[in-house]
CSV table of C-alpha atoms and ligand atoms in Angstrom, one decimal:
chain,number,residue,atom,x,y,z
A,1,UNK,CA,109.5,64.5,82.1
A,2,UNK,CA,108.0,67.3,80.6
A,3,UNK,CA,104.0,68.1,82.4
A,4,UNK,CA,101.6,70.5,81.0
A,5,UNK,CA,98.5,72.0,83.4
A,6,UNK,CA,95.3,73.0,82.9
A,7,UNK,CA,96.8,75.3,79.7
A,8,UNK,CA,94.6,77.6,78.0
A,9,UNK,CA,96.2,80.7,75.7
A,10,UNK,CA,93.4,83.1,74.4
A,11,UNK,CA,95.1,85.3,72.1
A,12,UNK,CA,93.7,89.4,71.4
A,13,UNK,CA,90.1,89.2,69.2
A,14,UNK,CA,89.7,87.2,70.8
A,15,UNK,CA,90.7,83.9,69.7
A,16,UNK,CA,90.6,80.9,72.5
A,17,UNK,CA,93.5,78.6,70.5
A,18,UNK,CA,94.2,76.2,73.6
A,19,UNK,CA,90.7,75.7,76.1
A,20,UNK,CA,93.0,73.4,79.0
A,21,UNK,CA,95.3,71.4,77.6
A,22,UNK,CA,96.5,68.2,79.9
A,23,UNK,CA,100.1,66.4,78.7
A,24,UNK,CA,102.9,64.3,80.6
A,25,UNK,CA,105.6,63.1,78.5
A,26,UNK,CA,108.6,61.1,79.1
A,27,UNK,CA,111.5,60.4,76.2
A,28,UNK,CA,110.4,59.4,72.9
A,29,UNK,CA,108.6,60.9,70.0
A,30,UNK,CA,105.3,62.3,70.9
A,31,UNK,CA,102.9,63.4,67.7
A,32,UNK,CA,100.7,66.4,67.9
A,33,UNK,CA,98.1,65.5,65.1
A,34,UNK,CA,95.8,68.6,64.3
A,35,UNK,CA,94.2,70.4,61.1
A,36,UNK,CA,95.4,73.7,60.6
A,37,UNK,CA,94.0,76.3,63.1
A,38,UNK,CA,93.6,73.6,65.6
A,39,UNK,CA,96.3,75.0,68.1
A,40,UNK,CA,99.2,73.2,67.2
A,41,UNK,CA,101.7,76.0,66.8
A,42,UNK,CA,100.4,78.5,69.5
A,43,UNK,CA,101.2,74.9,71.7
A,44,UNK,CA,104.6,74.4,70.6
A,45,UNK,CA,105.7,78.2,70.9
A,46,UNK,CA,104.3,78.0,74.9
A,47,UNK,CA,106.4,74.6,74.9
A,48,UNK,CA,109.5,76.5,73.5
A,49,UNK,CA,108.9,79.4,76.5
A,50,UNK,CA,108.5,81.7,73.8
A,51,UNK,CA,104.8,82.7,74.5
A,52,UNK,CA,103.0,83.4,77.5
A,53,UNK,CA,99.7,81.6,77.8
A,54,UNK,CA,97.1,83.0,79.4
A,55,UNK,CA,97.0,80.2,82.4
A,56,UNK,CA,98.3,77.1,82.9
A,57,UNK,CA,101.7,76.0,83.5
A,58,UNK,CA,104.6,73.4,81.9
A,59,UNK,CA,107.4,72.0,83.8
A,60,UNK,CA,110.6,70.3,82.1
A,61,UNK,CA,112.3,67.6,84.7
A,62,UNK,CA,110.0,70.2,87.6
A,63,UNK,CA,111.5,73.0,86.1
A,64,UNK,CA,108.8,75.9,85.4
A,65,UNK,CA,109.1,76.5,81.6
A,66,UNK,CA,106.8,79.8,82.0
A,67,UNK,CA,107.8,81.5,85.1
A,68,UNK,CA,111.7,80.5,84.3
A,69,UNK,CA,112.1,80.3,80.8
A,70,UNK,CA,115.7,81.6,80.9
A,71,UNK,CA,116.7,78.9,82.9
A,72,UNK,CA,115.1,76.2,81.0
A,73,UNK,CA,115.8,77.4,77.5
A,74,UNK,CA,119.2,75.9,77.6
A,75,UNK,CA,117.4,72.3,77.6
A,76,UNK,CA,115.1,73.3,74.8
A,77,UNK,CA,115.6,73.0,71.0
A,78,UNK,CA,113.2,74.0,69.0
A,79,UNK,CA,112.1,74.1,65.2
A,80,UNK,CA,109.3,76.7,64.5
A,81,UNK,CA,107.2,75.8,61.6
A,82,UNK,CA,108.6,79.2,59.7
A,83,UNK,CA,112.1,79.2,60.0
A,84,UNK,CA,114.3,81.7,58.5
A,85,UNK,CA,117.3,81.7,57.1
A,86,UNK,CA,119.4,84.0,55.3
A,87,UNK,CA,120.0,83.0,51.9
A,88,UNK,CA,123.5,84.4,51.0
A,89,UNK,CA,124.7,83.1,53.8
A,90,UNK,CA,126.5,79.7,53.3
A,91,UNK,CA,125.0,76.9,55.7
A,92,UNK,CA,127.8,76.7,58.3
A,93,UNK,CA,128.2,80.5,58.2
A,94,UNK,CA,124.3,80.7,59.1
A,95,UNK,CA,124.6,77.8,61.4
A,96,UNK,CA,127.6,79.7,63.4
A,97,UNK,CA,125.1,83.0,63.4
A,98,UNK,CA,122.4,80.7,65.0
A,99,UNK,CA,124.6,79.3,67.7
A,100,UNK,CA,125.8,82.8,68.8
A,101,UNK,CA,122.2,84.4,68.9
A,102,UNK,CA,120.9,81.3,71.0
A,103,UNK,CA,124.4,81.9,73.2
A,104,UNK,CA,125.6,78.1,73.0
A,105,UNK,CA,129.3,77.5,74.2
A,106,UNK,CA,131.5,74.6,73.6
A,107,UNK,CA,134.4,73.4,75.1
A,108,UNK,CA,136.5,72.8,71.5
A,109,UNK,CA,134.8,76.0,70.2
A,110,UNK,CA,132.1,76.9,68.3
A,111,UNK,CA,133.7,76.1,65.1
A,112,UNK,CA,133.6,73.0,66.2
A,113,UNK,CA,130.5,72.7,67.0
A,114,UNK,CA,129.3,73.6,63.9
A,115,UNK,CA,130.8,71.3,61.8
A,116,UNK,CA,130.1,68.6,64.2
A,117,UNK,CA,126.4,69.5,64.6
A,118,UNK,CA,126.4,70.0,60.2
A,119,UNK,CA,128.3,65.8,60.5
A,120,UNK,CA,125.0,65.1,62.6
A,121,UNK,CA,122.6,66.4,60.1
A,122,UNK,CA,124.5,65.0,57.2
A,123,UNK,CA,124.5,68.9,55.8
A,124,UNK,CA,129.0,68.3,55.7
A,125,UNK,CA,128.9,67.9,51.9
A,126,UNK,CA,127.2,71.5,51.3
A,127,UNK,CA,128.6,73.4,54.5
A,128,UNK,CA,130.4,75.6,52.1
A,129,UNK,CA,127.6,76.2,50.2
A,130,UNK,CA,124.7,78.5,50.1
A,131,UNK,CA,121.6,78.4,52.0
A,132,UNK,CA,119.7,79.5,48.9
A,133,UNK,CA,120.4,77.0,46.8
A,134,UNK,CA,119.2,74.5,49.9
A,135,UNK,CA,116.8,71.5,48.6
A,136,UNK,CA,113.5,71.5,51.6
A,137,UNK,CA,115.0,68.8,53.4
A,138,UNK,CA,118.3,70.9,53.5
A,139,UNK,CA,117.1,73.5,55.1
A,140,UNK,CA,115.0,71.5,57.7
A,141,UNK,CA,117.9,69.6,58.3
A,142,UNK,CA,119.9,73.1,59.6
A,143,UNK,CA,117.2,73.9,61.4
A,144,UNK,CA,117.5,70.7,63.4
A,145,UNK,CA,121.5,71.0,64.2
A,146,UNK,CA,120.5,74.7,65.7
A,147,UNK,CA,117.9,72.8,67.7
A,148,UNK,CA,119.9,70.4,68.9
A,149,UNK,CA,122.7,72.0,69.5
A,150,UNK,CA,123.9,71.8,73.6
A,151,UNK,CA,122.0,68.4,73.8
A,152,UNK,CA,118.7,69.6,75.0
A,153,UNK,CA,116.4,67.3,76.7
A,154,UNK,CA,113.4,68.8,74.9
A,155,UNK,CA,113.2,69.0,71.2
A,156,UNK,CA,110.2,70.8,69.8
A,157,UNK,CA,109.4,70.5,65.9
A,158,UNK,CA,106.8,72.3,64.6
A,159,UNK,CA,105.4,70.4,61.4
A,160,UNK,CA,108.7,69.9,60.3
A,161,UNK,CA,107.8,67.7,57.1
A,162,UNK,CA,105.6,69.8,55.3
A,163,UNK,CA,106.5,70.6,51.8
A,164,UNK,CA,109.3,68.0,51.7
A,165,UNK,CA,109.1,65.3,48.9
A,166,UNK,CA,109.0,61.6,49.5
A,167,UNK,CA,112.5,61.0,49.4
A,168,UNK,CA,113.5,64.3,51.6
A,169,UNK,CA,110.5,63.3,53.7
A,170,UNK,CA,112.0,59.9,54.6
A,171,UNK,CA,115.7,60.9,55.2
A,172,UNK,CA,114.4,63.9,58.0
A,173,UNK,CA,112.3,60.7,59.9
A,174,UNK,CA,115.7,58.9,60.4
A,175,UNK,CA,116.7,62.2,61.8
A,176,UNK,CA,114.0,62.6,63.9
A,177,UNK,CA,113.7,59.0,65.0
A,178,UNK,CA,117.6,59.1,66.2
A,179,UNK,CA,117.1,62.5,68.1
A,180,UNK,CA,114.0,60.7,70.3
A,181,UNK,CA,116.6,57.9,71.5
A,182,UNK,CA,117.2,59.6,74.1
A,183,UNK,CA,115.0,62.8,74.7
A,184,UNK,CA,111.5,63.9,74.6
A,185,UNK,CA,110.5,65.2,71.2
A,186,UNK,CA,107.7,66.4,70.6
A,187,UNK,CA,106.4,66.8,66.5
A,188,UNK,CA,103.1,68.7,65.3
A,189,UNK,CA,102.0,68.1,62.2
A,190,UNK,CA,98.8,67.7,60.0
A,191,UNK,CA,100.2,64.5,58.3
A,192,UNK,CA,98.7,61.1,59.1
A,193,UNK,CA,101.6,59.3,57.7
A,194,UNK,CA,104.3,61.3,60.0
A,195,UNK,CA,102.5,59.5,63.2
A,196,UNK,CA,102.5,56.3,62.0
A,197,UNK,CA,106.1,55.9,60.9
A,198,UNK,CA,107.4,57.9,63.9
A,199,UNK,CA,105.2,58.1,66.9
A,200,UNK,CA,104.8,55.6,69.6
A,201,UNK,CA,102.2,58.0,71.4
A,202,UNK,CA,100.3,60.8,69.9
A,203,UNK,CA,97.5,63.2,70.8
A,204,UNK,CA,94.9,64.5,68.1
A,205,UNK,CA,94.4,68.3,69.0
A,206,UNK,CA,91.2,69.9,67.7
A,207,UNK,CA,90.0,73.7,68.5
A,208,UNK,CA,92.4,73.9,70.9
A,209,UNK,CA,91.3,71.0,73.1
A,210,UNK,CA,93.3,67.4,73.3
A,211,UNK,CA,90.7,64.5,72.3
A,212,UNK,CA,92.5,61.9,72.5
A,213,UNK,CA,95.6,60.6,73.6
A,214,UNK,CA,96.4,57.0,72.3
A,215,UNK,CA,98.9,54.7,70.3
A,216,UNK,CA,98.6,54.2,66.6
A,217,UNK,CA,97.9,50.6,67.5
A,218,UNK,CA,95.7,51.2,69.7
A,219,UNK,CA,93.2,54.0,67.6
A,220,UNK,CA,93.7,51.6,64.6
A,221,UNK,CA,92.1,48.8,67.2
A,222,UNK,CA,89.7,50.6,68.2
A,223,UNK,CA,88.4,50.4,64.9
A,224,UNK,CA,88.9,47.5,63.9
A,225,UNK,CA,85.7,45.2,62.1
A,226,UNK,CA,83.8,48.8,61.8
A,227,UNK,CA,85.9,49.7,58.4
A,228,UNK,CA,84.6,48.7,55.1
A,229,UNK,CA,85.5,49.7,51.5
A,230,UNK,CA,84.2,49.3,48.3
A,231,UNK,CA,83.4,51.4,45.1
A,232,UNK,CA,80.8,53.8,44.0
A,233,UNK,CA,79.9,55.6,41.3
A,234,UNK,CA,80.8,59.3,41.2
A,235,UNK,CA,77.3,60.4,41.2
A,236,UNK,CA,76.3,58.1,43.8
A,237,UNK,CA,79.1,59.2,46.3
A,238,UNK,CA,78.0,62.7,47.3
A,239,UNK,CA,74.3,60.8,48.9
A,240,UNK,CA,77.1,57.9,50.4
A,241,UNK,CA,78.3,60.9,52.4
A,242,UNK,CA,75.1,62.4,54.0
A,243,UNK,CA,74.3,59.1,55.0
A,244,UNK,CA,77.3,57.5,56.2
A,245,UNK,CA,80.8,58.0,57.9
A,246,UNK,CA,83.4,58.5,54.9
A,247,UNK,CA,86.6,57.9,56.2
A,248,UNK,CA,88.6,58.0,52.6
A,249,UNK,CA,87.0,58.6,48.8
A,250,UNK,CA,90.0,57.9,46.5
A,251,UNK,CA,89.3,58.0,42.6
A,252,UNK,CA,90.6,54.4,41.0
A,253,UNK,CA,90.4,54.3,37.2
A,254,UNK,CA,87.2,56.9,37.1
A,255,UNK,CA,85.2,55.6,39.7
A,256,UNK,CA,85.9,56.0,43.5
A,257,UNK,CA,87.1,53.5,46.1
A,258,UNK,CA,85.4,54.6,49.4
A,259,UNK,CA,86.0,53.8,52.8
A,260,UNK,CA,83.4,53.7,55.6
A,261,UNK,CA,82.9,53.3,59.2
A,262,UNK,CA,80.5,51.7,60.1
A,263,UNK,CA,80.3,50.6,63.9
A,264,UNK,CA,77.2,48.9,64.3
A,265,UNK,CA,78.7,46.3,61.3
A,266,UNK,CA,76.4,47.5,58.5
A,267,UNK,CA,78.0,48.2,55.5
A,268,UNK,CA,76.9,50.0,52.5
A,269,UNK,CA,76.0,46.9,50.2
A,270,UNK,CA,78.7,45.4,47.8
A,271,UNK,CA,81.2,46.5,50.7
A,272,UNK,CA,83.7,43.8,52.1
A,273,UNK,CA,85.7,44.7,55.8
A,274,UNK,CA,88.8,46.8,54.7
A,275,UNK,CA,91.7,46.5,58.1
A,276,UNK,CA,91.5,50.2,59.9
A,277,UNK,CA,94.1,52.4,58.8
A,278,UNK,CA,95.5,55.3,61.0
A,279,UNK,CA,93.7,57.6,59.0
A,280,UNK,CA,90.8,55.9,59.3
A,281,UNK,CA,91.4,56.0,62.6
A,282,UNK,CA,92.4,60.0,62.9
A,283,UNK,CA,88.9,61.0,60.3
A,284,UNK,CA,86.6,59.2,63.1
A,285,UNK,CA,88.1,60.5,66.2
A,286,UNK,CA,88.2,64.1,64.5
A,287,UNK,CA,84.2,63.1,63.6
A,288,UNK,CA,82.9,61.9,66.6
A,289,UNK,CA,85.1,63.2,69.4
A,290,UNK,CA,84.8,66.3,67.8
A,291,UNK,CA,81.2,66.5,67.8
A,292,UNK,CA,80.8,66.3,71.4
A,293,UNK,CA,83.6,69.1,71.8
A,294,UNK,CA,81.5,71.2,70.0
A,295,UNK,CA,78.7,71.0,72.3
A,296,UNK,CA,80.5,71.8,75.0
A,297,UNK,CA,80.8,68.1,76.4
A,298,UNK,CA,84.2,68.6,78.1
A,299,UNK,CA,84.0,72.5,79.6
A,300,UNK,CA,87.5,71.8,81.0
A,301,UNK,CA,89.0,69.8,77.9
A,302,UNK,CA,90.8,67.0,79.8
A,303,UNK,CA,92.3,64.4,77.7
A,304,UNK,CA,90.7,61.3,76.7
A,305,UNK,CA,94.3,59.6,77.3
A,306,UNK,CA,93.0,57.0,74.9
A,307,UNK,CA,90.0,55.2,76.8
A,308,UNK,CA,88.0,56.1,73.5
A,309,UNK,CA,91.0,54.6,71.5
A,310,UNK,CA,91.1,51.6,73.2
A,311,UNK,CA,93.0,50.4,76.4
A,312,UNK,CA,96.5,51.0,76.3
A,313,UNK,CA,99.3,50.9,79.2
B,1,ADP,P1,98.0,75.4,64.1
B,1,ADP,O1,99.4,75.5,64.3
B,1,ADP,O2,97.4,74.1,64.5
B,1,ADP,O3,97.6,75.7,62.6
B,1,ADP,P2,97.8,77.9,65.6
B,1,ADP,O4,98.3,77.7,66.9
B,1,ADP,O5,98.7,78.6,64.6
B,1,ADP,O6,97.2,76.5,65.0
B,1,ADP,O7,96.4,78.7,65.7
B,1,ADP,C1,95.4,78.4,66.5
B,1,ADP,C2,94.3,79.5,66.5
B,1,ADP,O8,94.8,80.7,67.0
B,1,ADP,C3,93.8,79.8,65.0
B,1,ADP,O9,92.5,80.1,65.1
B,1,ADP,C4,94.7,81.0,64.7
B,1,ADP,O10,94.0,81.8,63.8
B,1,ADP,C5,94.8,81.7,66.0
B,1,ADP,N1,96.0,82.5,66.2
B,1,ADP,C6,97.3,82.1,66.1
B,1,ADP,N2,98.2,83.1,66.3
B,1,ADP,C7,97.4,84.2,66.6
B,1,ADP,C8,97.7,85.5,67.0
B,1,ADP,N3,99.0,85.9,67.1
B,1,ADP,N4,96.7,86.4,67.2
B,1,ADP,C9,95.4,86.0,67.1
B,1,ADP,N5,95.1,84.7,66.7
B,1,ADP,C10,96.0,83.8,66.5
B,2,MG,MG1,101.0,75.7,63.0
């Protein structure tokens, strides 16, 4: 069980990037959906025990991740969002350097290890080969057998799929989704489409501040009979905007299908009721919840824990 307090982190300028952030967490995958700036990575680095915030505290199994993190670092396996590698260095060679530097042991040897933790990864066929000449997904894949190396109970990736293609994309979520059999993992990430194909639970961060915490069911329920699409002209779609709740403007063939939410049932005319997407879902709460976080609503930033997203046990 991993439990985060009242947790705020105001960095030098300064810069308040978390305003009391409220989390408890038991095994699975856990999504941390944000835009950039929102807090995501200043979250995940506290979470790792690598920075100190400025108050608050986090506890893995009631073990204090910021007063201890020595102690607790052995259970943690983390991703950063910039990893680096050293590209002469073949991937076994730079997996070996990784293990030593984060002092893991193993009872066969390190050796071992490695090649067991590259097997996990599926990285075996280009061990030998070097890191340079790594595809995206190859390198994201290496960063994940140094995460996981020792079996930690936390596993913290910091948008780990950005910049990956489709196909690259897809192989590191059957990854991912193995690795939260059996431990907490937690993923950032600014990528609608991560959540829904991994997340049982998420929370959507925004200025530092959790505003809701909900299933993707459960915020595409919420939802649901409000969404409506249909297609405008381009030069009509700018005054669409200003006067209503554009979830999603995609061009088709020179003219753009546009989604809208519309919660009081009144669609734009010619629209028909379109079945809530999770982005639909993710655009409103960032529109409306975040609306009220900017007037200062919620001083203490408490988590919605989805009763905005709908009920949810
Ligand atoms: P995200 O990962 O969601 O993009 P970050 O946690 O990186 O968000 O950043 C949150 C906010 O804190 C941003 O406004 C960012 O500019 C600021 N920030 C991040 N790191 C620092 C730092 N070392 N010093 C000052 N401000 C920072
Ligand atoms: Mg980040």
């Amino acid at each position: 069980m991993l439990s985060v307090r009242d947790l705020v982190k105001v960095y030098p300028g300064p810069v308040t990037a978390l305003q009391g952030v409220q989390l408890d967490l038991s095994p699975g995958m856990f999504g941390l959906l944000g835009p950039n700036g929102a807090g995501k990575s200043t979250f995940m680095r506290i979470l790792a025990g690598l920075l100190e915030p400025t108050s608050g505290s986090v506890t893995l199994d009631g073990a204090d991740i910021i007063a201890h993190p020595e102690m607790v670092r052995a259970k943690l396996g983390y991703l950063p969002q910039e990893f680096g590698f050293y590209p002469h260095l073949t991937g076994e060679q730079m997996l070996l350097h990784l293990l030593r530097l984060k002092g893991v042991t193993a009872q066969g040897g390190i050796d071992s290890l490695a090649r067991e933790l590259l097997d996990r990864v599926n990285l075996s066929f280009a061990a030998k080969r070097r890191v340079k000449g790594y595809s995206g997904g190859m390198r994201q894949r290496l960063g994940i057998a140094q995460a996981i190396a020792g079996d930690p109970r936390l596993v913290i990736v910091d948008e780990p799929t950005a910049g990956l293609d489709p196909e690259e994309r897809l192989r590191f979520y059957h990854l991912l989704a193995e690795l939260a059999e059996n431990r907490i993992v937690v993923l950032s990430t600014h990528i609608v489409e991560d959540v829904a194909v991994l997340c049982p639970q998420f929370a959507v961060i925004r200025s530092g501040r959790l505003i809701a915490r909900t299933t993707p069911r459960a915020a595409r329920e919420a939802i649901a009979g409000a969404i409506f699409e249909g297609t405008v002209q381009p030069a009509d779609l700018p005054e669409l905007r200003r006067v209503r709740h554009v979830t999603q403007a995609i061009l088709v063939e020179g003219r753009h299908r546009v989604r809208v939410y519309a919660p009081a049932g009144d669609p734009p005319a010619g629209f028909e009721p379109a079945t809530p997407t999770l982005e639909d879902a993710y655009l409103v709460l960032m529109r409306t919840e975040g609306l009220e976080a900017g007037n200062g609503a919620r001083s203490t930033g408490v988590p919605l824990a989805g009763d905005r997203a709908g009920a949810h046990s």
